[in-house]
Amino acid sequence: MKRALGVCYYPEHWPQEVWADDARRMAEAGLTWVRIGEFAWSRLEPRPGELRFGWLDAAIDTLGAAGLKVVLGTPTATPPRWMLSRHPDMLAVDAGGRPRGFGSRRHYDFSHQGYRRECARIVTLLADRYGRNPHIAAWQTDNEYGCHDTVHSYSAAACDAFRRWLRARYPGKGGDGDIEVLNGAWGNVFWSMDYRSFDEIGLPNLTVTQPNPAHSLDFRRFASDEVAAFNRLQVDILRARSDVPIAHNYMGRVTGFDHFAVGEALDIAGWDSYPLGFLEERVEATPACKRRFARQGNPDFQAFHHDLYRAVGRGRLWIMEQQPGPVNWAPYNPAPLPGMVRLWSWEAFAHGAEVVSYFRWRQTAQAQEQMHSGLLRPDSADAPGLAEVRQIATEIAAAPVVAAARAPVAILFDYDADWAWRAQPHGRGLDYFRLVFDHYRALRSLGQSIDILPPTARDFTGYGLIVAPGLIHMDDDLKAALAASGGAVVIGPRSGACKGTMRTPVPLPPALPGLDVTVARVESLRPDMPVALAGGGAITGYREVLEGGAGVLEATGTGEPVLMAAGNLHYLGAWLDPAGLRRIFTGLCRAQGLNVIELPTGVRLRDTGVERFWFNYDTETHEVLGRKLGPVSVLREKTAGEQDSRLSIHPHADQSGT
Ligand code: GAL
């Protein structure tokens, strides 16, 4: 795979006279991809049925003539105003029962059949017209499913579709939905919640107190299936008319739908990386930590998503949108330090990205994103990010063709587990994403490269360590595959805690083959009541009481078991703090022969199979194993084959051997 750069462009925002010059400048800066069209519906079809594709023809021709490859987005994230007049009930309804309004984007309900037909119509028109256009080299469906909290709708359309979904999920002997099967599966005898028919079932909002977690979980599963079906509709139309790959651009820390399920229909997982916005808005960190990395971003958050979405894309990963300077949407929007755009870009490549595409070409002078930087200023002069992009373009041209390699460590990530934790968190702030991210960070701070795997993974060959925190639903097949794997496996906390739809299994969890451990009791802890581990570190937030004959590898200061093991299987009955996780993982990695490198905060590494990358997110120089890592720097070392090996990449030293 050869790495490449791209940019997001909105020809409909600029006079046609500037397109050719824009295209020339893009190519001259070393960009090869340009994504267009994903919000352009009102200019493609200003009135129902009145089609104006001429400008898009011209834009594609102009970009293509400059040698750029075009990613064409379907415009379904921004239905025009007239669409609402045709389908007044197409707006999603929030949990408070209020319809969401027109005037921004993503104002549609995934379950609205009329809107789905409109989407199929516009996508068909686009695919018929451009499916074989030589300049169209990829498609993007919609834009950021789930962003702005748009997966769950409490509308009449969603309710109807949910009832249909439940009928199919809870069949009786004849194959049709059987309400008694559902009543049993949900445990509706509790609080007299039994239903007489599927038509009596509502959505799990506006209940007096907590809804039945089984109801909530099934609603989340249903809503995720709706996103996958909505996406699939577009993909089927595109595939029938075009042979180029199809991508979607996912967002950071959006867990409302199963990205693996959506990704199955697609060729590439794209995602939109806004490290400074994420740090302010989507990462739990102390104010001091946020301050320290305010202009760099969290050193693990982007990497986590690269690894997650590489799995969603079955190895094919793009950064469809990369922050090029300050954004506009977080609580605070500082500018990145010089060198950060390059660092983020190289980090994406190190984690397997084929393309890094910047958002956006020219900063807009109007509307919501007026304050969001681009590679050009609104007056078309170069913005600071562009110089970094030119530099990366030169560097990737000189870099080798790379292939993906399996990492030594794997973490399982299951969207269904996220929904189960949300349905029944048991304590404030106990969030599945954060739990998995805590494990990921701890392992990364020990110098590990990590693959994130879907819960359907069964081939664990080659992994020295496999970690499955918080995987509430685990089928027997997965348990057996983990037990049979050659690596050390760490399961828990709360893994295997439920069966089917939030039912506590008997025998009690985790019920792992050959591991005599039982979770006898669980409790959640206030933030100010950590429980110390005997060997250092502490339990925070969530804790289980473990019983059984398996060996005790870790215990609390008062001797209660925390980590128990038999053979390769380990059960961890607690949510540990970073010190506790690091200590346990250090021991397990070493026992598996994995090289542990304790990295300073801000320094991370990633092996690609032929290269080792070192990233320093910090503003100080760090020395690791004899290497000096300057502030905001990247060091690329070739690890396979070649001798000469160090290529330093940081703002003040261009490619230079050391
Ligand atoms: C993304 C979105 C883009 C743009 C960008 C601004 O979430 O896909 O359209 O809004 O954020 O940072």
XYZ file of C-alpha atoms and ligand atoms in Angstrom:
670
model
C 0.000 0.000 0.000
C 1.277 3.469 -0.928
C 0.175 6.258 1.382
C -1.647 9.296 -0.034
C -3.169 12.637 0.947
C -6.472 14.275 0.126
C -8.773 17.152 0.961
C -12.478 17.902 1.396
C -13.759 20.463 -1.062
C -17.070 22.231 -1.593
C -17.127 23.547 -5.177
C -20.752 24.648 -4.624
C -19.493 27.221 -2.088
C -17.171 28.989 -4.524
C -17.492 30.618 -7.950
C -16.713 28.297 -10.806
C -13.892 30.614 -11.907
C -11.729 29.520 -8.953
C -12.174 25.749 -9.292
C -9.382 25.187 -11.793
C -6.920 27.178 -9.745
C -7.978 25.370 -6.569
C -7.481 22.018 -8.303
C -4.072 23.062 -9.587
C -2.992 24.161 -6.118
C -4.256 20.933 -4.542
C -2.250 18.821 -6.949
C 0.765 21.073 -6.586
C 0.625 20.645 -2.776
C 0.861 16.877 -3.237
C -2.782 15.955 -2.691
C -4.180 13.134 -4.792
C -7.737 12.714 -3.464
C -10.566 15.204 -3.181
C -13.913 14.509 -1.530
C -16.922 16.485 -2.715
C -20.688 16.570 -2.798
C -21.785 15.220 0.584
C -23.905 18.236 1.550
C -24.925 19.471 -1.902
C -28.491 18.192 -2.240
C -30.161 21.621 -2.376
C -27.911 22.600 -5.292
C -28.371 19.292 -7.106
C -32.139 19.361 -6.717
C -33.293 22.856 -5.705
C -36.942 21.829 -6.073
C -38.403 18.330 -6.068
C -37.493 16.694 -9.365
C -35.672 19.749 -10.745
C -32.204 18.352 -11.304
C -29.126 20.525 -11.800
C -26.142 18.260 -12.196
C -24.280 20.459 -14.676
C -22.172 22.174 -12.048
C -21.160 18.843 -10.505
C -20.209 17.511 -13.964
C -17.985 20.554 -14.411
C -16.467 20.307 -10.934
C -15.596 16.623 -11.385
C -14.098 17.348 -14.816
C -12.040 20.225 -13.453
C -10.692 18.246 -10.497
C -10.070 15.178 -12.635
C -8.267 17.229 -15.268
C -5.807 18.350 -12.582
C -5.031 14.677 -11.880
C -7.101 14.420 -8.714
C -9.141 11.354 -7.808
C -12.628 12.197 -6.611
C -14.553 10.713 -3.677
C -18.194 11.524 -4.296
C -20.407 11.749 -1.224
C -24.123 10.979 -1.275
C -25.913 14.084 0.062
C -28.352 12.331 2.355
C -27.136 13.912 5.619
C -28.609 17.245 4.476
C -32.113 16.857 3.073
C -33.234 20.219 1.603
C -36.033 22.209 3.174
C -38.576 21.128 0.554
C -38.087 17.544 1.705
C -39.762 18.410 4.981
C -42.771 19.791 3.178
C -43.057 16.472 1.378
C -42.447 14.420 4.520
C -43.381 16.512 7.553
C -42.925 13.493 9.842
C -39.397 12.639 8.670
C -37.661 14.484 11.525
C -36.224 12.407 14.313
C -37.815 12.913 17.748
C -35.598 13.323 20.804
C -35.950 11.417 24.074
C -38.059 14.262 25.455
C -40.566 13.708 22.650
C -39.664 16.862 20.678
C -39.062 16.716 16.930
C -35.661 18.016 15.920
C -35.712 21.038 13.647
C -34.498 22.083 10.220
C -31.567 24.495 9.926
C -28.427 22.429 10.396
C -27.916 18.818 9.300
C -28.684 15.155 10.034
C -32.354 16.124 10.460
C -33.841 12.801 9.480
C -35.135 9.656 11.034
C -33.389 6.452 9.926
C -36.709 4.602 10.125
C -38.747 6.962 7.962
C -39.624 4.908 4.891
C -40.515 7.953 2.779
C -37.133 9.518 3.429
C -35.407 6.249 2.646
C -37.150 6.252 -0.747
C -35.959 9.818 -1.383
C -32.408 8.755 -0.518
C -32.624 5.776 -2.849
C -33.822 8.126 -5.596
C -31.003 10.687 -5.284
C -28.337 7.999 -4.870
C -29.632 6.210 -7.974
C -29.468 9.445 -9.964
C -25.902 10.074 -8.828
C -24.767 6.504 -9.413
C -26.353 6.386 -12.878
C -24.636 9.590 -13.833
C -21.225 9.157 -12.237
C -20.852 5.434 -11.521
C -18.542 4.944 -14.494
C -17.016 8.405 -14.569
C -13.231 7.860 -14.789
C -12.543 10.559 -12.205
C -14.801 9.048 -9.547
C -12.476 6.735 -7.654
C -14.514 6.151 -4.458
C -17.895 6.886 -2.892
C -18.826 8.029 0.579
C -22.290 7.200 1.902
C -24.018 10.015 3.834
C -21.878 11.794 6.456
C -20.998 10.706 9.985
C -23.881 8.456 10.931
C -24.761 9.065 14.548
C -23.010 12.418 14.892
C -24.981 15.077 16.809
C -26.727 12.292 18.723
C -28.804 11.138 15.774
C -29.031 7.355 16.052
C -32.011 7.185 18.402
C -35.337 8.606 17.446
C -38.529 8.325 19.466
C -40.840 8.965 16.532
C -43.926 7.115 15.312
C -41.858 5.768 12.390
C -39.259 4.406 14.815
C -41.944 2.877 17.023
C -43.596 1.068 14.089
C -40.264 -0.203 12.852
C -39.250 -1.294 16.377
C -42.411 -3.386 16.714
C -41.706 -5.058 13.360
C -38.134 -5.712 14.472
C -39.329 -7.242 17.763
C -41.802 -9.530 16.002
C -38.956 -10.923 13.919
C -36.672 -11.229 16.928
C -39.102 -13.060 19.195
C -40.804 -15.696 17.046
C -43.043 -18.374 18.470
C -43.382 -21.913 17.183
C -45.133 -20.845 13.981
C -42.335 -18.413 13.128
C -44.383 -15.217 13.718
C -43.703 -12.922 16.615
C -44.963 -14.354 19.901
C -45.494 -11.778 22.608
C -45.083 -14.358 25.356
C -41.592 -15.113 24.085
C -40.760 -11.430 24.380
C -42.370 -11.128 27.821
C -40.217 -14.027 28.982
C -37.005 -12.748 27.389
C -37.408 -9.298 28.890
C -38.621 -10.480 32.284
C -41.784 -8.382 31.983
C -43.464 -10.092 34.927
C -41.375 -7.698 37.017
C -43.488 -4.564 37.801
C -46.383 -6.013 35.735
C -44.819 -4.911 32.475
C -46.294 -7.813 30.447
C -47.672 -6.938 27.015
C -50.605 -8.587 25.271
C -49.419 -7.791 21.762
C -46.466 -6.224 19.981
C -48.670 -3.230 19.157
C -48.708 -2.303 22.833
C -44.939 -1.871 23.001
C -43.645 1.687 23.035
C -40.179 3.156 22.969
C -38.153 3.284 26.187
C -38.370 7.053 26.713
C -40.580 9.101 29.024
C -40.963 6.240 31.510
C -41.480 7.339 35.107
C -38.266 5.754 36.275
C -35.635 3.529 34.656
C -37.120 1.494 31.794
C -36.541 -2.242 31.701
C -32.880 -2.602 30.624
C -33.912 -5.400 28.268
C -36.280 -2.978 26.535
C -33.539 -0.317 26.324
C -30.969 -2.746 25.003
C -33.276 -4.109 22.317
C -34.180 -0.565 21.298
C -30.475 0.195 20.882
C -29.949 -2.995 18.888
C -32.911 -2.102 16.692
C -31.670 1.468 16.146
C -28.240 0.165 15.144
C -29.827 -2.223 12.641
C -31.723 0.727 11.162
C -28.450 2.574 10.520
C -26.988 -0.519 8.871
C -30.100 -0.952 6.705
C -30.103 2.735 5.733
C -26.461 2.445 4.682
C -26.999 -0.862 2.903
C -29.745 0.653 0.772
C -27.285 3.176 -0.652
C -24.485 0.653 -1.023
C -26.639 -1.740 -3.046
C -27.555 1.047 -5.460
C -23.950 2.184 -5.833
C -22.568 -1.329 -6.299
C -24.996 -2.078 -9.104
C -23.732 0.947 -11.013
C -20.092 1.409 -10.052
C -17.024 -0.681 -9.343
C -15.037 1.732 -7.197
C -14.750 1.284 -3.414
C -17.363 2.640 -1.030
C -16.547 4.225 2.314
C -18.308 5.978 5.151
C -16.744 8.586 7.417
C -17.327 7.561 11.039
C -16.872 9.943 13.954
C -14.859 9.663 17.181
C -16.506 8.083 20.209
C -19.845 7.470 18.568
C -21.019 4.108 19.842
C -24.766 4.265 19.184
C -24.593 1.906 16.205
C -22.507 -1.148 15.461
C -19.801 0.093 13.127
C -18.763 -3.487 12.381
C -22.258 -4.192 11.044
C -22.301 -1.029 8.916
C -18.725 -1.664 7.805
C -19.562 -5.137 6.505
C -21.284 -3.577 3.514
C -18.446 -1.146 2.807
C -14.929 -1.463 1.407
C -13.202 1.187 3.485
C -13.682 2.561 6.992
C -13.096 6.281 6.890
C -13.177 8.366 10.032
C -12.928 12.015 10.924
C -10.075 12.893 13.236
C -10.343 16.139 15.192
C -7.832 15.644 18.026
C -8.233 19.049 19.704
C -12.024 19.010 19.542
C -12.033 15.463 20.929
C -9.710 16.366 23.808
C -12.047 19.124 24.950
C -15.299 17.323 24.290
C -14.867 13.541 24.262
C -11.975 12.529 26.504
C -12.178 12.237 30.294
C -9.061 13.910 31.673
C -8.087 16.220 34.503
C -8.024 19.949 33.712
C -4.228 19.860 34.046
C -3.969 17.096 31.483
C -6.320 18.902 29.117
C -4.225 22.008 29.486
C -0.992 20.125 28.833
C -2.297 18.635 25.581
C -4.649 21.461 24.558
C -2.701 22.119 21.356
C -1.777 18.489 20.646
C -4.726 16.298 21.588
C -4.838 13.187 23.730
C -1.917 10.907 22.790
C -4.112 7.764 22.665
C -7.530 8.872 21.440
C -6.726 9.089 17.725
C -4.678 5.887 17.822
C -7.579 4.036 19.471
C -9.913 5.030 16.664
C -7.357 4.204 13.983
C -7.070 0.716 15.460
C -10.817 0.333 15.928
C -11.756 1.529 12.464
C -8.967 -0.464 10.819
C -10.871 -3.480 12.153
C -14.211 -2.036 11.002
C -12.713 -1.619 7.505
C -11.260 -5.154 7.586
C -7.825 -3.617 7.139
C -8.811 -0.669 4.932
C -8.641 2.615 6.830
C -8.832 6.224 5.661
C -8.876 9.476 7.544
C -11.607 11.110 5.536
C -11.347 14.366 7.500
C -8.249 15.467 9.389
C -8.153 18.614 11.496
C -5.827 21.096 9.756
C -5.870 23.947 12.324
C -8.403 25.203 14.899
C -11.932 23.767 14.702
C -15.100 25.620 15.680
C -17.279 23.183 17.602
C -15.578 22.259 20.901
C -15.922 24.246 24.148
C -12.486 25.773 23.396
C -10.818 25.739 19.991
C -7.099 26.477 20.237
C -4.745 26.219 17.281
C -2.511 23.151 17.119
C 1.186 23.544 17.813
C 3.347 23.749 14.717
C 4.094 20.193 13.640
C 0.908 18.636 15.022
C -0.853 18.333 11.671
C 2.136 16.331 10.474
C 2.294 14.277 13.636
C -1.413 13.369 13.435
C -1.038 12.489 9.769
C 1.992 10.266 10.313
C 0.319 8.626 13.267
C -2.637 7.731 11.061
C -0.298 6.223 8.474
C 1.530 4.317 11.197
C -1.798 2.784 12.229
C -2.564 1.659 8.705
C -4.317 4.601 7.022
C -4.089 4.543 3.242
C -5.245 8.135 2.852
C -5.263 11.174 5.123
C -7.652 13.808 3.808
C -7.855 17.253 5.377
C -11.041 19.069 6.249
C -11.333 21.471 4.457
C -9.645 23.145 1.492
C -10.615 26.794 2.007
C -12.052 28.222 5.216
C -15.605 29.301 4.584
C -16.597 32.943 5.021
C -20.158 32.131 6.060
C -22.474 29.896 8.041
C -21.859 27.455 10.868
C -18.221 26.664 10.145
C -16.968 30.166 9.472
C -14.547 29.835 12.410
C -13.179 26.442 11.262
C -9.771 26.580 9.634
C -8.927 25.109 6.252
C -5.727 24.567 4.320
C -6.382 27.966 2.769
C -7.587 31.107 4.514
C -10.874 32.657 3.338
C -8.799 35.001 1.149
C -7.184 31.964 -0.516
C -3.746 32.563 0.969
C -2.040 29.484 2.436
C -3.090 28.728 6.019
C -0.371 27.310 8.324
C -1.546 23.702 7.917
C -0.772 23.707 4.212
C 2.992 23.955 4.684
C 2.876 20.862 6.889
C 0.807 19.052 4.288
C 3.343 19.839 1.567
C 6.046 18.440 3.782
C 4.151 15.206 4.451
C 3.519 14.832 0.729
C 7.264 14.916 0.108
C 7.908 12.507 2.948
C 5.352 9.898 1.928
C 6.629 9.993 -1.630
C 9.980 8.839 -0.253
C 8.526 6.306 2.209
C 8.251 2.610 1.376
C 5.152 0.725 0.317
C 3.837 -0.845 3.517
C 1.748 -3.857 4.406
C -0.242 -4.383 7.571
C 1.121 -6.712 10.228
C -0.682 -8.339 13.130
C 0.045 -6.576 16.436
C 1.181 -8.639 19.454
C -1.758 -7.504 21.601
C -5.497 -7.597 20.860
C -8.443 -5.913 22.567
C -12.007 -6.961 21.834
C -14.523 -4.173 21.298
C -18.253 -4.839 21.172
C -20.834 -2.127 20.488
C -23.518 -4.336 21.996
C -21.569 -4.284 25.272
C -21.588 -0.489 25.155
C -25.388 -0.497 24.883
C -25.695 -3.011 27.705
C -23.547 -0.837 29.989
C -25.742 2.133 29.068
C -28.900 0.160 29.752
C -27.569 -0.880 33.169
C -24.449 1.123 34.120
C -24.705 0.392 37.843
C -22.764 3.541 38.741
C -22.403 7.094 37.485
C -19.810 7.472 34.740
C -19.351 3.718 34.244
C -19.062 3.749 30.517
C -17.881 0.855 28.350
C -15.913 2.996 25.917
C -13.971 4.538 28.795
C -13.297 1.118 30.295
C -11.859 -0.244 27.063
C -9.960 2.978 26.427
C -8.395 2.760 29.910
C -7.082 -0.724 29.068
C -5.870 0.456 25.678
C -3.998 3.425 27.155
C -2.335 1.307 29.802
C -1.052 -1.114 27.181
C 0.100 1.682 24.901
C 1.972 3.315 27.753
C 3.955 0.050 27.899
C 4.990 0.381 24.269
C 2.520 -2.132 22.856
C 1.033 -2.003 19.367
C -2.576 -3.145 19.496
C -5.189 -4.601 17.181
C -8.801 -3.993 18.114
C -11.001 -6.939 17.168
C -14.753 -7.370 16.781
C -16.591 -9.733 19.146
C -17.009 -12.113 16.213
C -13.222 -12.672 16.060
C -12.309 -16.320 16.538
C -8.802 -16.486 15.111
C -6.419 -15.272 17.781
C -3.305 -16.815 16.273
C -0.172 -14.876 17.018
C -1.481 -12.664 19.805
C 0.558 -12.844 22.987
C -2.090 -11.022 24.994
C -5.830 -10.738 24.381
C -7.926 -8.433 26.534
C -11.724 -8.399 26.782
C -12.909 -5.859 29.362
C -16.604 -5.333 30.003
C -17.853 -7.686 27.288
C -21.234 -8.181 28.913
C -22.540 -10.691 26.374
C -20.077 -13.487 25.521
C -21.225 -16.576 23.702
C -19.788 -20.008 24.460
C -18.090 -20.087 21.116
C -16.070 -16.978 21.922
C -15.191 -18.291 25.361
C -13.933 -21.521 23.815
C -11.924 -19.703 21.133
C -10.259 -17.534 23.773
C -9.495 -20.539 25.948
C -7.953 -22.281 22.932
C -5.838 -19.286 21.884
C -2.108 -19.384 22.434
C -1.987 -16.048 24.259
C -2.698 -14.901 27.780
C -6.344 -13.819 27.926
C -7.677 -11.238 30.380
C -11.458 -11.199 30.605
C -13.542 -8.843 32.697
C -14.748 -6.925 34.614
C -18.401 -7.683 33.901
C -17.595 -9.874 30.883
C -20.133 -12.626 30.358
C -22.381 -11.008 32.981
C -25.577 -11.402 30.937
C -27.127 -13.803 28.502
C -29.496 -12.960 25.642
C -31.052 -9.657 26.597
C -29.721 -8.618 30.003
C -30.507 -11.834 31.910
C -28.123 -12.923 34.643
C -27.036 -16.460 33.748
C -26.902 -19.365 36.160
C -24.297 -20.696 36.775
C -23.196 -17.191 37.603
C -20.658 -15.347 35.437
C -18.129 -15.478 34.034
C -18.562 -19.256 33.475
C -15.322 -19.644 31.558
C -14.190 -23.122 30.499
C -11.655 -24.562 32.902
C -11.560 -21.463 35.104
C -13.080 -21.918 38.537
C -14.158 -18.338 39.223
C -17.607 -17.031 40.118
C -18.647 -13.416 40.448
C -20.507 -13.617 43.742
C -21.414 -9.943 44.107
C -20.858 -6.603 42.369
C -20.689 -3.074 43.640
C -19.999 0.362 42.234
C -17.785 2.820 44.076
C -17.888 6.556 44.526
C -14.915 8.293 42.887
C -13.579 9.073 46.360
C -13.582 5.466 47.599
C -10.891 3.585 45.642
C -9.863 0.186 46.974
C -6.107 -0.342 47.098
C -4.473 -3.385 45.531
C -1.869 -5.211 47.587
C 0.779 -4.781 44.892
C 0.041 -1.120 44.053
C -2.663 0.650 42.119
C -6.352 0.598 42.995
C -9.853 -0.415 42.026
C -11.996 2.513 40.954
C -15.665 2.710 40.062
C -16.658 -0.926 39.727
C -15.740 -4.002 41.686
C -16.700 -7.654 41.892
C -16.354 -10.181 44.699
C -14.746 -13.316 43.243
C -15.075 -16.861 44.548
C -13.606 -20.126 43.332
C -10.589 -22.362 43.312
C -8.585 -20.686 40.529
C -5.219 -19.198 41.409
C -5.252 -15.676 42.824
C -2.735 -13.468 41.000
C -3.838 -10.118 42.413
C -5.684 -9.223 45.591
C -6.792 -6.135 47.444
C -4.779 -4.877 50.404
C -7.168 -6.870 52.600
C -6.628 -10.077 50.642
C -9.748 -10.315 48.473
C -9.071 -11.777 45.027
C -9.050 -9.373 42.078
C -7.316 -11.310 39.307
C -7.721 -15.082 39.144
C -6.314 -17.453 36.566
C -6.020 -21.000 35.323
C -3.910 -21.822 32.272
C -4.063 -18.910 29.826
C -7.415 -17.596 31.083
C -7.455 -14.727 33.562
C -10.521 -13.121 35.055
C -10.185 -9.534 36.269
C -12.996 -8.644 38.660
C -12.460 -4.900 38.839
C -12.070 -1.647 36.951
C -8.491 -0.735 37.790
C -6.785 2.625 37.778
C -3.896 3.238 35.331
C -1.231 2.209 37.861
C -2.967 -1.097 38.577
C -3.548 -1.874 34.901
C 0.021 -1.018 33.965
C 1.441 -3.224 36.668
C -0.687 -6.224 35.756
C -0.093 -5.845 32.034
C 3.646 -5.440 32.532
C 3.779 -8.839 34.238
C 1.564 -10.534 31.667
C 3.398 -9.039 28.684
C 6.767 -10.074 30.048
C 5.529 -13.579 30.796
C 4.450 -13.792 27.152
C 7.829 -12.598 25.906
C 6.483 -9.226 24.743
C 8.921 -6.376 24.954
C 7.732 -3.805 27.510
C 8.958 -0.240 27.042
C 7.715 2.136 29.712
C 6.926 5.305 27.829
C 6.717 8.813 29.255
C 3.282 10.458 29.149
C 2.973 11.931 25.696
C 5.282 9.438 24.002
C 3.806 6.508 22.111
C 5.079 4.019 19.591
C 3.577 1.917 16.859
C 5.072 -0.916 14.811
C 3.835 -1.485 11.280
C 5.756 -4.638 10.513
C 8.473 -2.853 8.547
C 8.758 0.317 10.586
C 8.646 1.506 14.154
C 7.201 4.955 14.713
C 7.805 7.046 17.821
C 5.469 9.951 18.496
C 6.102 12.668 21.037
C 2.908 14.630 21.756
C 4.706 16.573 24.451
C 6.316 19.999 24.402
C 9.442 18.646 26.090
C 12.154 16.427 24.717
C 12.022 12.853 26.025
C 14.772 10.320 25.882
C 13.705 6.698 25.403
C 16.191 3.845 25.029
C 18.876 6.207 23.843
C 16.658 8.079 21.369
C 16.055 11.771 21.797
C 12.468 12.558 20.897
C 12.068 16.300 20.396
C 8.923 18.272 21.195
C 6.022 17.433 18.847
C 8.018 14.988 16.794
C 7.849 11.758 14.871
C 10.707 9.345 14.500
C 10.374 6.607 11.920
C 12.740 3.652 12.096
C 12.837 0.891 9.574
C 12.699 -2.400 11.389
C 12.739 -4.910 8.560
C 15.484 -5.383 6.105
C 17.208 -2.064 6.084
C 20.118 -0.947 8.171
C 20.191 2.784 7.880
C 17.267 3.132 9.895
C 16.263 6.363 11.440
C 14.254 9.019 9.769
C 13.416 11.937 11.931
C 10.225 13.790 11.272
C 9.562 16.863 13.310
C 8.936 20.484 12.545
C 12.460 21.699 12.746
C 14.307 18.815 11.163
C 13.174 17.542 7.797
C 13.931 14.019 6.724
C 17.370 13.429 8.011
C 19.143 10.273 8.966
C 20.406 10.320 12.520
C -17.134 16.805 10.901
C -18.078 16.853 9.712
C -17.694 17.939 8.723
C -17.399 19.216 9.463
C -16.311 18.959 10.469
C -15.862 20.198 11.206
O -17.723 16.199 11.998
O -18.123 15.643 9.018
O -18.748 18.137 7.812
O -18.551 19.664 10.083
O -16.762 18.038 11.398
O -14.870 19.900 12.143
